[in-house]
Tab-separated table of C-alpha atoms in Angstrom:
chain	number	residue	atom	x	y	z
A	30	GLY	CA	62.795	140.154	68.558
A	31	ALA	CA	61.516	136.666	69.138
A	32	VAL	CA	62.397	134.973	72.417
A	33	VAL	CA	64.043	131.587	72.630
A	34	SER	CA	64.547	130.111	76.071
A	35	GLN	CA	66.900	127.308	77.037
A	36	HIS	CA	66.793	125.303	80.219
A	37	PRO	CA	68.836	124.706	82.221
A	38	SER	CA	71.396	127.490	81.923
A	39	TRP	CA	74.038	125.241	83.383
A	40	VAL	CA	74.221	121.651	84.534
A	41	ILE	CA	76.811	119.418	86.146
A	42	CYS	CA	76.401	115.682	85.755
A	43	LYS	CA	78.326	112.543	86.488
A	44	SER	CA	80.063	110.648	83.729
A	45	GLY	CA	77.798	107.984	82.252
A	46	THR	CA	74.530	109.743	82.998
A	47	SER	CA	72.217	111.469	80.526
A	48	VAL	CA	71.299	115.117	80.430
A	49	LYS	CA	68.329	116.743	78.732
A	50	ILE	CA	68.405	120.334	77.505
A	51	GLU	CA	65.222	122.104	76.503
A	52	CYS	CA	64.805	124.814	73.895
A	53	ARG	CA	61.521	126.692	73.767
A	54	SER	CA	60.212	129.369	71.454
A	55	LEU	CA	58.164	131.557	73.779
A	56	ASP	CA	56.172	133.815	71.512
A	57	PHE	CA	56.209	132.083	68.152
A	58	GLN	CA	56.006	128.673	66.583
A	59	ALA	CA	59.181	127.178	65.218
A	60	THR	CA	58.998	124.320	62.774
A	61	THR	CA	62.781	124.268	62.616
A	62	MET	CA	65.301	124.598	65.386
A	63	PHE	CA	69.069	124.186	65.331
A	64	TRP	CA	71.483	122.858	67.937
A	65	TYR	CA	75.043	124.131	68.204
A	66	ARG	CA	77.996	123.257	70.374
A	67	GLN	CA	80.764	125.643	71.347
A	68	PHE	CA	84.037	124.724	73.015
A	69	PRO	CA	86.058	127.350	74.887
A	70	LYS	CA	87.612	129.996	72.665
A	71	GLN	CA	86.076	128.421	69.579
A	72	SER	CA	83.202	129.331	67.310
A	73	LEU	CA	79.784	127.714	67.226
A	74	MET	CA	79.536	124.404	65.423
A	75	LEU	CA	76.209	123.224	64.086
A	76	MET	CA	75.307	119.785	65.412
A	77	ALA	CA	71.881	119.140	63.969
A	78	THR	CA	68.709	120.561	62.494
A	79	SER	CA	65.578	119.721	64.440
A	80	ASN	CA	62.336	119.502	62.473
A	81	GLU	CA	58.942	119.373	64.170
A	82	GLY	CA	57.306	116.029	63.674
A	83	SER	CA	60.212	114.384	61.901
A	84	LYS	CA	63.686	113.089	62.535
A	85	ALA	CA	66.523	115.478	63.104
A	86	THR	CA	69.211	115.964	60.491
A	87	TYR	CA	72.691	115.592	61.939
A	88	GLU	CA	75.871	117.188	60.691
A	89	GLN	CA	78.715	114.981	59.617
A	90	GLY	CA	80.620	113.586	62.566
A	91	VAL	CA	77.820	114.088	65.111
A	92	GLU	CA	76.608	110.836	66.656
A	93	LYS	CA	72.832	110.712	66.449
A	94	ASP	CA	72.602	107.971	69.067
A	95	LYS	CA	74.562	110.031	71.540
A	96	PHE	CA	72.835	113.345	70.947
A	97	LEU	CA	69.134	112.556	70.847
A	98	ILE	CA	66.940	115.309	69.489
A	99	ASN	CA	63.180	115.434	69.862
A	100	HIS	CA	61.003	118.167	68.360
A	101	ALA	CA	57.555	117.025	69.410
A	102	SER	CA	55.811	120.384	69.275
A	103	LEU	CA	56.101	123.679	67.463
A	104	THR	CA	57.528	125.368	70.540
A	105	LEU	CA	59.844	122.780	72.056
A	106	SER	CA	62.933	120.905	70.986
A	107	THR	CA	65.048	118.844	73.349
A	108	LEU	CA	68.622	117.660	73.143
A	109	THR	CA	69.591	114.701	75.294
A	110	VAL	CA	73.263	113.946	75.759
A	111	THR	CA	73.330	110.243	76.534
A	112	SER	CA	76.053	108.521	78.522
A	113	ALA	CA	77.854	111.803	78.935
A	114	HIS	CA	81.626	111.869	79.222
A	115	PRO	CA	83.952	114.705	80.209
A	116	GLU	CA	84.731	115.423	76.548
A	117	ASP	CA	81.043	116.275	76.089
A	118	SER	CA	81.489	119.225	78.412
A	119	SER	CA	80.667	122.245	76.306
A	120	PHE	CA	78.332	125.173	75.758
A	121	TYR	CA	75.211	124.008	73.930
A	122	ILE	CA	73.090	126.598	72.128
A	123	CYS	CA	69.820	126.295	70.264
A	124	SER	CA	68.258	128.594	67.740
A	125	ALA	CA	64.779	128.754	66.296
A	126	LEU	CA	63.683	129.860	62.877
A	127	VAL	CA	61.083	132.594	62.629
A	128	MET	CA	59.025	132.822	59.451
A	129	ASN	CA	61.691	130.686	57.797
A	130	THR	CA	63.955	133.718	57.691
A	131	GLU	CA	65.320	134.920	61.015
A	132	ALA	CA	67.182	132.769	63.500
A	133	PHE	CA	67.024	133.678	67.183
A	134	PHE	CA	69.202	132.029	69.766
A	135	GLY	CA	68.706	130.755	73.270
A	136	GLN	CA	70.992	131.851	76.061
A	137	GLY	CA	72.919	128.601	75.980
A	138	THR	CA	73.472	125.719	78.408
A	139	ARG	CA	76.837	125.116	80.028
A	140	LEU	CA	77.299	121.346	80.481
A	141	THR	CA	80.052	120.065	82.731
A	142	VAL	CA	80.553	116.318	82.991
A	143	VAL	CA	82.597	115.184	85.971
Y	14	ASP	CA	76.971	129.296	52.141
Y	15	ALA	CA	79.714	131.709	51.073
Y	16	LYS	CA	82.784	131.900	53.250
Y	17	THR	CA	83.559	135.096	55.121
Y	18	THR	CA	86.796	136.476	56.473
Y	19	GLN	CA	87.053	138.870	59.385
Y	20	PRO	CA	89.922	140.270	61.408
Y	21	THR	CA	90.585	138.266	64.532
Y	22	SER	CA	90.389	141.198	66.888
Y	23	MET	CA	89.824	144.945	67.039
Y	24	ASP	CA	89.926	147.606	69.697
Y	25	CYS	CA	87.789	150.687	69.972
Y	26	ALA	CA	87.596	153.579	72.412
Y	27	GLU	CA	84.368	154.027	74.290
Y	28	GLY	CA	82.128	156.581	72.617
Y	29	ARG	CA	83.831	156.259	69.266
Y	30	ALA	CA	82.485	154.461	66.224
Y	31	ALA	CA	83.479	150.837	65.778
Y	32	ASN	CA	83.842	149.724	62.172
Y	33	LEU	CA	84.016	145.972	61.703
Y	34	PRO	CA	84.912	144.747	58.208
Y	35	CYS	CA	83.933	141.502	56.547
Y	36	ASN	CA	84.985	140.038	53.223
Y	37	HIS	CA	82.601	137.737	51.364
Y	38	SER	CA	83.993	137.728	47.836
Y	39	THR	CA	82.168	134.535	46.797
Y	40	ILE	CA	78.705	135.708	47.821
Y	41	SER	CA	75.990	134.796	45.363
Y	42	GLY	CA	73.129	136.962	44.204
Y	43	ASN	CA	70.500	135.540	46.533
Y	44	GLU	CA	72.611	135.543	49.669
Y	45	TYR	CA	72.142	138.052	52.449
Y	46	VAL	CA	74.786	139.416	54.796
Y	47	TYR	CA	73.931	138.857	58.454
Y	48	TRP	CA	75.679	140.088	61.566
Y	49	TYR	CA	75.404	138.509	64.981
Y	50	ARG	CA	77.362	139.110	68.143
Y	51	GLN	CA	78.086	136.911	71.122
Y	52	ILE	CA	78.836	138.318	74.511
Y	53	HIS	CA	80.849	135.966	76.669
Y	54	SER	CA	78.922	132.863	77.769
Y	55	GLN	CA	75.682	133.949	76.106
Y	56	GLY	CA	73.871	132.915	72.957
Y	57	PRO	CA	74.431	134.940	69.781
Y	58	GLN	CA	72.349	138.062	69.333
Y	59	TYR	CA	71.029	139.192	65.977
Y	60	ILE	CA	72.219	142.673	64.978
Y	61	ILE	CA	71.324	143.459	61.403
Y	62	HIS	CA	71.173	142.044	57.905
Y	63	GLY	CA	71.060	143.276	54.328
Y	64	LEU	CA	71.110	142.215	50.707
Y	65	LYS	CA	72.635	145.085	48.731
Y	66	ASN	CA	71.375	148.340	50.186
Y	67	ASN	CA	72.822	149.910	53.288
Y	68	GLU	CA	70.749	149.223	56.373
Y	69	THR	CA	70.381	150.933	59.732
Y	70	ASN	CA	68.560	149.995	62.894
Y	71	GLU	CA	68.720	150.971	66.533
Y	72	MET	CA	71.816	148.892	67.107
Y	73	ALA	CA	74.014	149.445	64.090
Y	74	SER	CA	74.470	150.315	60.446
Y	75	LEU	CA	75.472	147.930	57.701
Y	76	ILE	CA	77.357	149.195	54.675
Y	77	ILE	CA	77.581	146.782	51.746
Y	78	THR	CA	79.871	147.566	48.829
Y	79	GLU	CA	78.349	147.886	45.401
Y	80	ASP	CA	79.905	144.628	44.219
Y	81	ARG	CA	78.702	142.980	47.476
Y	82	LYS	CA	82.067	141.396	48.057
Y	83	SER	CA	82.547	143.087	51.394
Y	84	SER	CA	80.633	144.866	54.099
Y	85	THR	CA	81.195	146.903	57.247
Y	86	LEU	CA	79.221	146.839	60.457
Y	87	ILE	CA	79.227	150.194	62.202
Y	88	LEU	CA	78.457	150.686	65.872
Y	89	PRO	CA	78.159	154.473	65.944
Y	90	HIS	CA	78.930	155.085	69.605
Y	91	ALA	CA	80.551	152.030	71.116
Y	92	THR	CA	80.025	151.305	74.812
Y	93	LEU	CA	81.758	148.860	77.112
Y	94	ARG	CA	78.770	146.552	76.759
Y	95	ASP	CA	79.487	146.222	73.050
Y	96	THR	CA	82.573	144.154	73.849
Y	97	ALA	CA	81.806	140.831	72.172
Y	98	VAL	CA	82.661	138.516	69.303
Y	99	TYR	CA	81.017	139.738	66.110
Y	100	TYR	CA	80.131	137.246	63.414
Y	101	CYS	CA	79.530	138.074	59.772
Y	102	ILE	CA	77.536	135.375	57.981
Y	103	VAL	CA	76.173	135.115	54.469
Y	104	ARG	CA	73.156	132.956	53.816
Y	105	SER	CA	70.205	132.517	51.542
Y	106	LEU	CA	66.646	132.835	52.778
Y	107	GLY	CA	63.444	130.975	52.237
Y	108	GLU	CA	64.775	127.454	52.443
Y	109	THR	CA	65.568	125.739	55.668
Y	110	SER	CA	68.973	124.799	54.361
Y	111	GLY	CA	69.752	128.462	53.936
Y	112	SER	CA	69.057	129.049	57.579
Y	113	ARG	CA	71.789	126.738	58.702
Y	114	LEU	CA	74.091	129.446	59.955
Y	115	THR	CA	77.754	128.646	59.505
Y	116	PHE	CA	79.825	130.591	62.013
Y	117	GLY	CA	83.393	131.564	61.250
Y	118	GLU	CA	85.822	132.714	63.899
Y	119	GLY	CA	84.406	136.222	64.084
Y	120	THR	CA	86.038	139.414	65.335
Y	121	GLN	CA	86.657	139.977	69.019
Y	122	LEU	CA	85.800	143.620	69.576
Y	123	THR	CA	87.119	145.126	72.769
Y	124	VAL	CA	85.785	148.527	73.750
Y	125	ASN	CA	88.192	150.315	76.040
Y	126	PRO	CA	87.274	153.038	78.551
């Protein structure tokens, strides 16, 4: 299947700082990528849909100014958690759409804000 | 997207078949049934999908009832590495909105030695 790579796999940052997470489609072009968040022992929750060359579409309740999404190329989407706080600590996962049908997921990024 | 219901947890003996059920009674005609699994602290992994016919690949088989209101994912010879949370999702294809996967709670499958 298609390969989606996330970087970093884990990150620890201080409260108040910003963290950028990258999501790359390695062997295909993805016009649409999705960002999810997963808290311990819970399911994945969709945060936003990232569209190449246009603004991201955020799910209800997700602050667009706090979770900045940039999809500047067909192979890269980034999620920046701005002014991170401990409650932002979570597992962040991206997925990329292949041929507008299949969704493949990255390995996830474990964010810990201290 | 149609809502799905799955058992919270299941156990299976290593080497035996694991049969994971999913109810999707409100599925519409253009919606597919997808299965993903998530091993602890990893991203979800695609397993299989189908519309109305039974499907088989190298990982699993998918049996969809004739009325499409339920389906069963079958892992024919479960191994310890199949221990994971299995998600059943129904979605339409072709439009970006249909690719917004909505994850339920899934089934925690534990394969025991």
